[in-house]
JSON list of C-alpha atoms in Angstrom, two decimals:
[
{"chain": "A", "resi": 1, "resn": "GLN", "atom": "CA", "xyz": [-84.85, 48.73, -74.58]},
{"chain": "A", "resi": 2, "resn": "ILE", "atom": "CA", "xyz": [-86.14, 45.88, -72.44]},
{"chain": "A", "resi": 3, "resn": "GLY", "atom": "CA", "xyz": [-88.82, 46.97, -70.01]},
{"chain": "A", "resi": 4, "resn": "LYS", "atom": "CA", "xyz": [-89.62, 50.19, -71.90]},
{"chain": "A", "resi": 5, "resn": "GLU", "atom": "CA", "xyz": [-92.28, 51.08, -74.43]},
{"chain": "A", "resi": 6, "resn": "LEU", "atom": "CA", "xyz": [-91.55, 50.62, -78.13]},
{"chain": "A", "resi": 7, "resn": "TYR", "atom": "CA", "xyz": [-91.51, 54.42, -78.51]},
{"chain": "A", "resi": 8, "resn": "PHE", "atom": "CA", "xyz": [-90.28, 56.40, -75.53]},
{"chain": "A", "resi": 9, "resn": "ILE", "atom": "CA", "xyz": [-88.59, 59.69, -74.70]},
{"chain": "A", "resi": 10, "resn": "ALA", "atom": "CA", "xyz": [-85.02, 59.72, -73.39]},
{"chain": "A", "resi": 11, "resn": "ALA", "atom": "CA", "xyz": [-83.07, 62.91, -72.76]},
{"chain": "A", "resi": 12, "resn": "ARG", "atom": "CA", "xyz": [-79.75, 64.26, -71.50]},
{"chain": "A", "resi": 13, "resn": "ARG", "atom": "CA", "xyz": [-79.53, 64.94, -67.76]},
{"chain": "A", "resi": 14, "resn": "TRP", "atom": "CA", "xyz": [-79.58, 68.61, -66.93]},
{"chain": "A", "resi": 15, "resn": "ALA", "atom": "CA", "xyz": [-77.34, 70.25, -64.32]},
{"chain": "A", "resi": 16, "resn": "GLY", "atom": "CA", "xyz": [-78.40, 73.85, -64.93]},
{"chain": "A", "resi": 17, "resn": "LEU", "atom": "CA", "xyz": [-76.33, 76.77, -66.20]},
{"chain": "A", "resi": 18, "resn": "ASP", "atom": "CA", "xyz": [-72.92, 77.81, -64.93]},
{"chain": "A", "resi": 19, "resn": "ASP", "atom": "CA", "xyz": [-72.07, 81.40, -63.97]},
{"chain": "A", "resi": 20, "resn": "VAL", "atom": "CA", "xyz": [-71.27, 82.37, -67.58]},
{"chain": "A", "resi": 21, "resn": "GLY", "atom": "CA", "xyz": [-74.53, 80.97, -68.97]},
{"chain": "A", "resi": 22, "resn": "ASP", "atom": "CA", "xyz": [-73.27, 77.70, -70.45]},
{"chain": "A", "resi": 23, "resn": "PRO", "atom": "CA", "xyz": [-75.53, 74.63, -70.09]},
{"chain": "A", "resi": 24, "resn": "LEU", "atom": "CA", "xyz": [-74.20, 71.81, -67.93]},
{"chain": "A", "resi": 25, "resn": "GLY", "atom": "CA", "xyz": [-74.68, 68.10, -68.42]},
{"chain": "A", "resi": 26, "resn": "TYR", "atom": "CA", "xyz": [-72.94, 65.14, -66.81]},
{"chain": "A", "resi": 27, "resn": "VAL", "atom": "CA", "xyz": [-69.77, 63.17, -67.49]},
{"chain": "A", "resi": 28, "resn": "ASN", "atom": "CA", "xyz": [-68.93, 60.32, -65.13]},
{"chain": "A", "resi": 29, "resn": "ASN", "atom": "CA", "xyz": [-71.81, 61.53, -62.96]},
{"chain": "A", "resi": 30, "resn": "GLU", "atom": "CA", "xyz": [-70.19, 64.95, -62.47]},
{"chain": "A", "resi": 31, "resn": "PRO", "atom": "CA", "xyz": [-71.50, 68.29, -63.87]},
{"chain": "A", "resi": 32, "resn": "SER", "atom": "CA", "xyz": [-69.64, 69.17, -67.07]},
{"chain": "A", "resi": 33, "resn": "LYS", "atom": "CA", "xyz": [-69.77, 71.33, -70.17]},
{"chain": "A", "resi": 34, "resn": "ASP", "atom": "CA", "xyz": [-67.45, 69.13, -72.15]},
{"chain": "A", "resi": 35, "resn": "TYR", "atom": "CA", "xyz": [-70.12, 68.56, -74.79]},
{"chain": "A", "resi": 36, "resn": "PHE", "atom": "CA", "xyz": [-68.01, 66.15, -76.83]},
{"chain": "A", "resi": 37, "resn": "ALA", "atom": "CA", "xyz": [-67.50, 63.95, -73.77]},
{"chain": "A", "resi": 38, "resn": "ILE", "atom": "CA", "xyz": [-71.22, 64.17, -72.94]},
{"chain": "A", "resi": 39, "resn": "SER", "atom": "CA", "xyz": [-72.10, 63.04, -76.45]},
{"chain": "A", "resi": 40, "resn": "LEU", "atom": "CA", "xyz": [-69.54, 60.26, -76.34]},
{"chain": "A", "resi": 41, "resn": "GLU", "atom": "CA", "xyz": [-70.80, 58.94, -73.03]},
{"chain": "A", "resi": 42, "resn": "SER", "atom": "CA", "xyz": [-74.41, 59.14, -74.23]},
{"chain": "A", "resi": 43, "resn": "ARG", "atom": "CA", "xyz": [-73.68, 56.36, -76.72]},
{"chain": "A", "resi": 44, "resn": "ASN", "atom": "CA", "xyz": [-73.90, 53.96, -73.77]},
{"chain": "A", "resi": 45, "resn": "GLY", "atom": "CA", "xyz": [-77.58, 54.84, -73.38]},
{"chain": "A", "resi": 46, "resn": "PHE", "atom": "CA", "xyz": [-79.07, 54.28, -69.94]},
{"chain": "A", "resi": 47, "resn": "ALA", "atom": "CA", "xyz": [-75.78, 52.76, -68.79]},
{"chain": "A", "resi": 48, "resn": "SER", "atom": "CA", "xyz": [-74.26, 56.26, -68.92]},
{"chain": "A", "resi": 49, "resn": "SER", "atom": "CA", "xyz": [-74.64, 58.94, -66.26]},
{"chain": "A", "resi": 50, "resn": "ASN", "atom": "CA", "xyz": [-76.21, 61.50, -68.58]},
{"chain": "A", "resi": 51, "resn": "VAL", "atom": "CA", "xyz": [-79.15, 59.75, -70.27]},
{"chain": "A", "resi": 52, "resn": "VAL", "atom": "CA", "xyz": [-82.47, 59.55, -68.44]},
{"chain": "A", "resi": 53, "resn": "TYR", "atom": "CA", "xyz": [-85.77, 57.90, -69.30]},
{"chain": "A", "resi": 54, "resn": "LYS", "atom": "CA", "xyz": [-88.73, 60.31, -69.22]},
{"chain": "A", "resi": 55, "resn": "GLY", "atom": "CA", "xyz": [-91.70, 58.24, -70.37]},
{"chain": "A", "resi": 56, "resn": "PRO", "atom": "CA", "xyz": [-93.73, 56.95, -73.35]},
{"chain": "A", "resi": 57, "resn": "ALA", "atom": "CA", "xyz": [-93.73, 59.02, -76.54]},
{"chain": "A", "resi": 58, "resn": "ASN", "atom": "CA", "xyz": [-97.24, 57.89, -77.55]},
{"chain": "A", "resi": 59, "resn": "PRO", "atom": "CA", "xyz": [-100.36, 58.34, -75.39]},
{"chain": "A", "resi": 60, "resn": "LEU", "atom": "CA", "xyz": [-101.14, 55.28, -73.29]},
{"chain": "A", "resi": 61, "resn": "HIS", "atom": "CA", "xyz": [-104.74, 56.47, -72.93]},
{"chain": "A", "resi": 62, "resn": "TYR", "atom": "CA", "xyz": [-106.84, 58.39, -75.43]},
{"chain": "A", "resi": 63, "resn": "GLY", "atom": "CA", "xyz": [-110.42, 58.88, -76.52]},
{"chain": "A", "resi": 64, "resn": "SER", "atom": "CA", "xyz": [-113.10, 61.46, -77.15]},
{"chain": "A", "resi": 65, "resn": "VAL", "atom": "CA", "xyz": [-116.47, 62.66, -75.93]},
{"chain": "A", "resi": 66, "resn": "ILE", "atom": "CA", "xyz": [-119.01, 63.51, -78.64]},
{"chain": "A", "resi": 67, "resn": "ASN", "atom": "CA", "xyz": [-122.33, 65.04, -77.69]},
{"chain": "A", "resi": 68, "resn": "THR", "atom": "CA", "xyz": [-125.32, 66.58, -79.46]},
{"chain": "A", "resi": 69, "resn": "ILE", "atom": "CA", "xyz": [-127.81, 68.99, -77.94]},
{"chain": "A", "resi": 70, "resn": "ALA", "atom": "CA", "xyz": [-131.04, 69.54, -79.87]},
{"chain": "A", "resi": 71, "resn": "TRP", "atom": "CA", "xyz": [-133.95, 71.94, -79.40]},
{"chain": "A", "resi": 72, "resn": "ASN", "atom": "CA", "xyz": [-136.76, 72.02, -81.92]},
{"chain": "A", "resi": 73, "resn": "ARG", "atom": "CA", "xyz": [-134.98, 72.28, -85.29]},
{"chain": "A", "resi": 74, "resn": "LEU", "atom": "CA", "xyz": [-131.71, 73.60, -83.87]},
{"chain": "A", "resi": 75, "resn": "SER", "atom": "CA", "xyz": [-128.85, 71.18, -83.16]},
{"chain": "A", "resi": 76, "resn": "LEU", "atom": "CA", "xyz": [-125.42, 71.73, -81.57]},
{"chain": "A", "resi": 77, "resn": "SER", "atom": "CA", "xyz": [-122.68, 69.08, -81.63]},
{"chain": "A", "resi": 78, "resn": "PHE", "atom": "CA", "xyz": [-119.14, 69.08, -80.29]},
{"chain": "A", "resi": 79, "resn": "ASN", "atom": "CA", "xyz": [-116.20, 66.75, -79.90]},
{"chain": "A", "resi": 80, "resn": "ILE", "atom": "CA", "xyz": [-113.65, 66.91, -77.07]},
{"chain": "A", "resi": 81, "resn": "ALA", "atom": "CA", "xyz": [-110.66, 64.54, -77.41]},
{"chain": "A", "resi": 82, "resn": "TYR", "atom": "CA", "xyz": [-108.13, 63.61, -74.75]},
{"chain": "A", "resi": 83, "resn": "ARG", "atom": "CA", "xyz": [-104.63, 62.15, -74.77]},
{"chain": "A", "resi": 84, "resn": "SER", "atom": "CA", "xyz": [-102.82, 61.17, -71.58]},
{"chain": "A", "resi": 85, "resn": "ASN", "atom": "CA", "xyz": [-99.76, 59.55, -70.04]},
{"chain": "A", "resi": 86, "resn": "TYR", "atom": "CA", "xyz": [-97.04, 60.49, -72.53]},
{"chain": "A", "resi": 87, "resn": "TYR", "atom": "CA", "xyz": [-94.21, 63.00, -73.08]},
{"chain": "A", "resi": 88, "resn": "PHE", "atom": "CA", "xyz": [-92.77, 65.13, -75.87]},
{"chain": "A", "resi": 89, "resn": "PHE", "atom": "CA", "xyz": [-89.87, 67.45, -76.65]},
{"chain": "A", "resi": 90, "resn": "ARG", "atom": "CA", "xyz": [-90.95, 71.08, -76.76]},
{"chain": "A", "resi": 91, "resn": "ASN", "atom": "CA", "xyz": [-89.54, 73.49, -79.31]},
{"chain": "A", "resi": 92, "resn": "SER", "atom": "CA", "xyz": [-86.76, 75.58, -77.72]},
{"chain": "A", "resi": 93, "resn": "LEU", "atom": "CA", "xyz": [-84.24, 78.27, -78.57]},
{"chain": "A", "resi": 94, "resn": "ASP", "atom": "CA", "xyz": [-81.65, 77.15, -81.11]},
{"chain": "A", "resi": 95, "resn": "TYR", "atom": "CA", "xyz": [-78.81, 79.61, -81.60]},
{"chain": "A", "resi": 96, "resn": "ARG", "atom": "CA", "xyz": [-77.73, 77.83, -84.77]},
{"chain": "A", "resi": 97, "resn": "LYS", "atom": "CA", "xyz": [-81.07, 78.66, -86.42]},
{"chain": "A", "resi": 98, "resn": "LEU", "atom": "CA", "xyz": [-80.82, 82.20, -85.11]},
{"chain": "A", "resi": 99, "resn": "TYR", "atom": "CA", "xyz": [-77.43, 82.80, -86.76]},
{"chain": "A", "resi": 100, "resn": "GLU", "atom": "CA", "xyz": [-77.91, 80.74, -89.91]},
{"chain": "A", "resi": 101, "resn": "GLU", "atom": "CA", "xyz": [-81.60, 81.34, -90.71]},
{"chain": "A", "resi": 102, "resn": "GLY", "atom": "CA", "xyz": [-82.64, 84.29, -88.57]},
{"chain": "A", "resi": 103, "resn": "ILE", "atom": "CA", "xyz": [-85.18, 82.13, -86.71]},
{"chain": "A", "resi": 104, "resn": "THR", "atom": "CA", "xyz": [-85.54, 82.97, -83.03]},
{"chain": "A", "resi": 105, "resn": "HIS", "atom": "CA", "xyz": [-87.78, 81.77, -80.21]},
{"chain": "A", "resi": 106, "resn": "LYS", "atom": "CA", "xyz": [-89.88, 83.49, -77.56]},
{"chain": "A", "resi": 107, "resn": "GLU", "atom": "CA", "xyz": [-87.62, 82.20, -74.77]},
{"chain": "A", "resi": 108, "resn": "PHE", "atom": "CA", "xyz": [-84.82, 84.35, -76.22]},
{"chain": "A", "resi": 109, "resn": "GLU", "atom": "CA", "xyz": [-86.12, 87.09, -73.90]},
{"chain": "A", "resi": 110, "resn": "ASN", "atom": "CA", "xyz": [-85.38, 84.87, -70.89]},
{"chain": "A", "resi": 111, "resn": "ARG", "atom": "CA", "xyz": [-81.80, 83.98, -71.85]},
{"chain": "A", "resi": 112, "resn": "PHE", "atom": "CA", "xyz": [-78.85, 84.28, -69.48]},
{"chain": "A", "resi": 113, "resn": "ARG", "atom": "CA", "xyz": [-77.39, 87.80, -69.68]},
{"chain": "A", "resi": 114, "resn": "LYS", "atom": "CA", "xyz": [-75.37, 88.36, -66.53]},
{"chain": "A", "resi": 115, "resn": "LYS", "atom": "CA", "xyz": [-73.94, 86.45, -63.59]},
{"chain": "A", "resi": 116, "resn": "GLY", "atom": "CA", "xyz": [-76.69, 85.43, -61.25]},
{"chain": "A", "resi": 117, "resn": "ASP", "atom": "CA", "xyz": [-79.22, 84.79, -64.03]},
{"chain": "A", "resi": 118, "resn": "GLU", "atom": "CA", "xyz": [-78.43, 81.07, -63.74]},
{"chain": "A", "resi": 119, "resn": "LEU", "atom": "CA", "xyz": [-80.50, 81.08, -60.54]},
{"chain": "A", "resi": 120, "resn": "HIS", "atom": "CA", "xyz": [-83.78, 81.83, -62.34]},
{"chain": "A", "resi": 121, "resn": "THR", "atom": "CA", "xyz": [-83.41, 80.79, -66.00]},
{"chain": "A", "resi": 122, "resn": "ASN", "atom": "CA", "xyz": [-82.45, 77.68, -67.93]},
{"chain": "A", "resi": 123, "resn": "VAL", "atom": "CA", "xyz": [-81.97, 79.44, -71.26]},
{"chain": "A", "resi": 124, "resn": "PRO", "atom": "CA", "xyz": [-78.23, 79.53, -72.18]},
{"chain": "A", "resi": 125, "resn": "ALA", "atom": "CA", "xyz": [-76.38, 82.76, -72.87]},
{"chain": "A", "resi": 126, "resn": "MET", "atom": "CA", "xyz": [-76.13, 83.97, -76.44]},
{"chain": "A", "resi": 127, "resn": "VAL", "atom": "CA", "xyz": [-72.70, 83.12, -77.86]},
{"chain": "A", "resi": 128, "resn": "TYR", "atom": "CA", "xyz": [-71.06, 83.74, -81.22]},
{"chain": "A", "resi": 129, "resn": "THR", "atom": "CA", "xyz": [-70.31, 81.26, -83.98]},
{"chain": "A", "resi": 130, "resn": "ASP", "atom": "CA", "xyz": [-66.60, 81.14, -83.19]},
{"chain": "A", "resi": 131, "resn": "TYR", "atom": "CA", "xyz": [-67.40, 79.54, -79.84]},
{"chain": "A", "resi": 132, "resn": "LYS", "atom": "CA", "xyz": [-65.30, 76.36, -79.78]},
{"chain": "A", "resi": 133, "resn": "ASP", "atom": "CA", "xyz": [-68.18, 74.05, -78.90]},
{"chain": "A", "resi": 134, "resn": "PHE", "atom": "CA", "xyz": [-70.99, 76.14, -80.42]},
{"chain": "A", "resi": 135, "resn": "SER", "atom": "CA", "xyz": [-72.74, 73.35, -82.36]},
{"chain": "A", "resi": 136, "resn": "SER", "atom": "CA", "xyz": [-72.37, 70.72, -79.62]},
{"chain": "A", "resi": 137, "resn": "ARG", "atom": "CA", "xyz": [-73.51, 73.24, -77.00]},
{"chain": "A", "resi": 138, "resn": "SER", "atom": "CA", "xyz": [-76.69, 73.96, -78.92]},
{"chain": "A", "resi": 139, "resn": "THR", "atom": "CA", "xyz": [-77.36, 70.27, -79.59]},
{"chain": "A", "resi": 140, "resn": "PHE", "atom": "CA", "xyz": [-76.99, 69.43, -75.91]},
{"chain": "A", "resi": 141, "resn": "TYR", "atom": "CA", "xyz": [-79.48, 72.10, -74.87]},
{"chain": "A", "resi": 142, "resn": "GLN", "atom": "CA", "xyz": [-82.00, 70.92, -77.47]},
{"chain": "A", "resi": 143, "resn": "SER", "atom": "CA", "xyz": [-81.82, 67.35, -76.14]},
{"chain": "A", "resi": 144, "resn": "ALA", "atom": "CA", "xyz": [-81.79, 68.21, -72.42]},
{"chain": "A", "resi": 145, "resn": "GLU", "atom": "CA", "xyz": [-84.47, 66.86, -70.10]},
{"chain": "A", "resi": 146, "resn": "ILE", "atom": "CA", "xyz": [-85.74, 70.37, -69.23]},
{"chain": "A", "resi": 147, "resn": "ASN", "atom": "CA", "xyz": [-87.22, 70.48, -72.74]},
{"chain": "A", "resi": 148, "resn": "VAL", "atom": "CA", "xyz": [-89.29, 67.34, -72.16]},
{"chain": "A", "resi": 149, "resn": "LEU", "atom": "CA", "xyz": [-92.87, 68.10, -71.14]},
{"chain": "A", "resi": 150, "resn": "ARG", "atom": "CA", "xyz": [-95.89, 66.06, -70.17]},
{"chain": "A", "resi": 151, "resn": "GLY", "atom": "CA", "xyz": [-98.21, 65.62, -73.15]},
{"chain": "A", "resi": 152, "resn": "ASP", "atom": "CA", "xyz": [-101.57, 65.12, -71.42]},
{"chain": "A", "resi": 153, "resn": "HIS", "atom": "CA", "xyz": [-104.21, 67.45, -72.85]},
{"chain": "A", "resi": 154, "resn": "LEU", "atom": "CA", "xyz": [-107.83, 68.06, -73.82]},
{"chain": "A", "resi": 155, "resn": "ARG", "atom": "CA", "xyz": [-108.60, 69.30, -77.32]},
{"chain": "A", "resi": 156, "resn": "LEU", "atom": "CA", "xyz": [-111.77, 70.79, -78.75]},
{"chain": "A", "resi": 157, "resn": "GLN", "atom": "CA", "xyz": [-111.94, 69.04, -82.11]},
{"chain": "A", "resi": 158, "resn": "TYR", "atom": "CA", "xyz": [-115.01, 70.72, -83.55]},
{"chain": "A", "resi": 159, "resn": "ILE", "atom": "CA", "xyz": [-118.29, 72.53, -82.95]},
{"chain": "A", "resi": 160, "resn": "HIS", "atom": "CA", "xyz": [-121.17, 72.00, -85.36]},
{"chain": "A", "resi": 161, "resn": "LEU", "atom": "CA", "xyz": [-124.39, 74.02, -85.42]},
{"chain": "A", "resi": 162, "resn": "ASP", "atom": "CA", "xyz": [-127.28, 73.38, -87.81]},
{"chain": "A", "resi": 163, "resn": "TYR", "atom": "CA", "xyz": [-130.88, 74.41, -88.31]},
{"chain": "A", "resi": 164, "resn": "SER", "atom": "CA", "xyz": [-133.47, 72.43, -90.27]},
{"chain": "A", "resi": 165, "resn": "PHE", "atom": "CA", "xyz": [-136.44, 74.07, -91.96]},
{"chain": "A", "resi": 166, "resn": "GLU", "atom": "CA", "xyz": [-139.89, 72.60, -92.26]},
{"chain": "A", "resi": 167, "resn": "LYS", "atom": "CA", "xyz": [-140.59, 70.42, -95.26]},
{"chain": "A", "resi": 168, "resn": "SER", "atom": "CA", "xyz": [-141.89, 72.27, -98.28]},
{"chain": "A", "resi": 169, "resn": "ARG", "atom": "CA", "xyz": [-144.12, 70.16, -100.56]},
{"chain": "A", "resi": 170, "resn": "ASN", "atom": "CA", "xyz": [-143.18, 72.10, -103.69]},
{"chain": "A", "resi": 171, "resn": "LEU", "atom": "CA", "xyz": [-139.56, 73.14, -103.09]},
{"chain": "A", "resi": 172, "resn": "PHE", "atom": "CA", "xyz": [-137.74, 70.56, -100.96]},
{"chain": "A", "resi": 173, "resn": "ASP", "atom": "CA", "xyz": [-138.04, 67.58, -98.65]},
{"chain": "A", "resi": 174, "resn": "ARG", "atom": "CA", "xyz": [-135.26, 68.81, -96.40]},
{"chain": "A", "resi": 175, "resn": "LEU", "atom": "CA", "xyz": [-133.35, 72.08, -96.07]},
{"chain": "A", "resi": 176, "resn": "GLN", "atom": "CA", "xyz": [-130.60, 72.50, -93.53]},
{"chain": "A", "resi": 177, "resn": "ILE", "atom": "CA", "xyz": [-128.23, 75.42, -92.90]},
{"chain": "A", "resi": 178, "resn": "TYR", "atom": "CA", "xyz": [-125.09, 74.65, -90.89]},
{"chain": "A", "resi": 179, "resn": "ALA", "atom": "CA", "xyz": [-121.91, 76.21, -89.51]},
{"chain": "A", "resi": 180, "resn": "HIS", "atom": "CA", "xyz": [-118.85, 74.14, -88.62]},
{"chain": "A", "resi": 181, "resn": "VAL", "atom": "CA", "xyz": [-115.63, 75.08, -86.80]},
{"chain": "A", "resi": 182, "resn": "SER", "atom": "CA", "xyz": [-112.84, 72.50, -86.48]},
{"chain": "A", "resi": 183, "resn": "ASP", "atom": "CA", "xyz": [-109.34, 72.31, -85.00]},
{"chain": "A", "resi": 184, "resn": "LEU", "atom": "CA", "xyz": [-110.03, 74.77, -82.18]},
{"chain": "A", "resi": 185, "resn": "GLY", "atom": "CA", "xyz": [-106.92, 73.77, -80.25]},
{"chain": "A", "resi": 186, "resn": "VAL", "atom": "CA", "xyz": [-106.24, 72.66, -76.69]},
{"chain": "A", "resi": 187, "resn": "ILE", "atom": "CA", "xyz": [-108.50, 73.71, -73.83]},
{"chain": "A", "resi": 188, "resn": "TRP", "atom": "CA", "xyz": [-106.22, 72.22, -71.15]},
{"chain": "A", "resi": 189, "resn": "THR", "atom": "CA", "xyz": [-102.63, 70.98, -71.03]},
{"chain": "A", "resi": 190, "resn": "ALA", "atom": "CA", "xyz": [-100.65, 69.30, -68.26]},
{"chain": "A", "resi": 191, "resn": "ASN", "atom": "CA", "xyz": [-97.53, 71.28, -69.14]},
{"chain": "A", "resi": 192, "resn": "LYS", "atom": "CA", "xyz": [-97.47, 74.71, -67.46]},
{"chain": "A", "resi": 193, "resn": "GLU", "atom": "CA", "xyz": [-96.14, 76.42, -70.58]},
{"chain": "A", "resi": 194, "resn": "GLY", "atom": "CA", "xyz": [-99.36, 75.77, -72.50]},
{"chain": "A", "resi": 195, "resn": "VAL", "atom": "CA", "xyz": [-97.52, 74.14, -75.41]},
{"chain": "A", "resi": 196, "resn": "ASP", "atom": "CA", "xyz": [-99.72, 72.14, -77.78]},
{"chain": "A", "resi": 197, "resn": "PRO", "atom": "CA", "xyz": [-98.19, 68.62, -77.59]},
{"chain": "A", "resi": 198, "resn": "GLU", "atom": "CA", "xyz": [-99.36, 67.80, -81.12]},
{"chain": "A", "resi": 199, "resn": "ARG", "atom": "CA", "xyz": [-97.88, 70.99, -82.56]},
{"chain": "A", "resi": 200, "resn": "PRO", "atom": "CA", "xyz": [-94.82, 71.80, -80.42]},
{"chain": "A", "resi": 201, "resn": "ASP", "atom": "CA", "xyz": [-93.13, 73.65, -83.31]},
{"chain": "A", "resi": 202, "resn": "THR", "atom": "CA", "xyz": [-95.93, 76.21, -83.75]},
{"chain": "A", "resi": 203, "resn": "TYR", "atom": "CA", "xyz": [-97.45, 78.78, -81.44]},
{"chain": "A", "resi": 204, "resn": "SER", "atom": "CA", "xyz": [-101.09, 77.79, -81.97]},
{"chain": "A", "resi": 205, "resn": "SER", "atom": "CA", "xyz": [-103.38, 75.84, -84.24]},
{"chain": "A", "resi": 206, "resn": "GLN", "atom": "CA", "xyz": [-105.44, 77.57, -86.91]},
{"chain": "A", "resi": 207, "resn": "PRO", "atom": "CA", "xyz": [-109.20, 76.82, -86.78]},
{"chain": "A", "resi": 208, "resn": "THR", "atom": "CA", "xyz": [-111.08, 76.00, -89.97]},
{"chain": "A", "resi": 209, "resn": "TYR", "atom": "CA", "xyz": [-114.49, 77.57, -90.53]},
{"chain": "A", "resi": 210, "resn": "SER", "atom": "CA", "xyz": [-117.19, 76.47, -92.94]},
{"chain": "A", "resi": 211, "resn": "LEU", "atom": "CA", "xyz": [-120.79, 77.42, -93.78]},
{"chain": "A", "resi": 212, "resn": "GLY", "atom": "CA", "xyz": [-123.11, 75.33, -95.90]},
{"chain": "A", "resi": 213, "resn": "ILE", "atom": "CA", "xyz": [-126.59, 74.43, -97.06]},
{"chain": "A", "resi": 214, "resn": "ARG", "atom": "CA", "xyz": [-127.95, 70.90, -97.50]},
{"chain": "A", "resi": 215, "resn": "LEU", "atom": "CA", "xyz": [-130.96, 70.54, -99.76]},
{"chain": "A", "resi": 216, "resn": "SER", "atom": "CA", "xyz": [-132.75, 67.35, -100.73]},
{"chain": "A", "resi": 217, "resn": "ARG", "atom": "CA", "xyz": [-135.88, 66.80, -102.83]}
]
């Protein structure tokens, strides 16, 4: 796409839910839940009325701050990385996975249940598999712009603590005991939902812990 990044996020325009909890997109610039027509029109890309550009898919700015604090023989190091100016699709409720695989999502609790819910939720109503446009309905919701979030975040990459003992003429030249914790997760995100942009399909990252001894003679 001329004028856009090589990798960017585009999504379906979102018109909210109707009064029965069905998601609405656009056809010929008018709100619609004709999901086949929405999909057909989307083939025209940005020339259609229902595809919108959201932003770059890869961070335009990134880097890290690494610092070490030492006192006597004790040393503490840490690494904070940042990524900014990009977007991603968050993981959202997929009724197909719910029916076929038994996999649900935390936003299931916020789904449309009765008339009037469309005023304060964007999660479609739960429908059954005989719904005439069930698959297309679910696909549209997954690709809607409300599921695109800003990816800017700060991440604590690791914390390293070590202590060095005095040299022993008979036993060792250097002895160091250390503790290391890595992959501690995000400490700030631009998206209000607190979703980890690098792991949108999981609830949280799992830190890795290690203890060790370095000995040299």
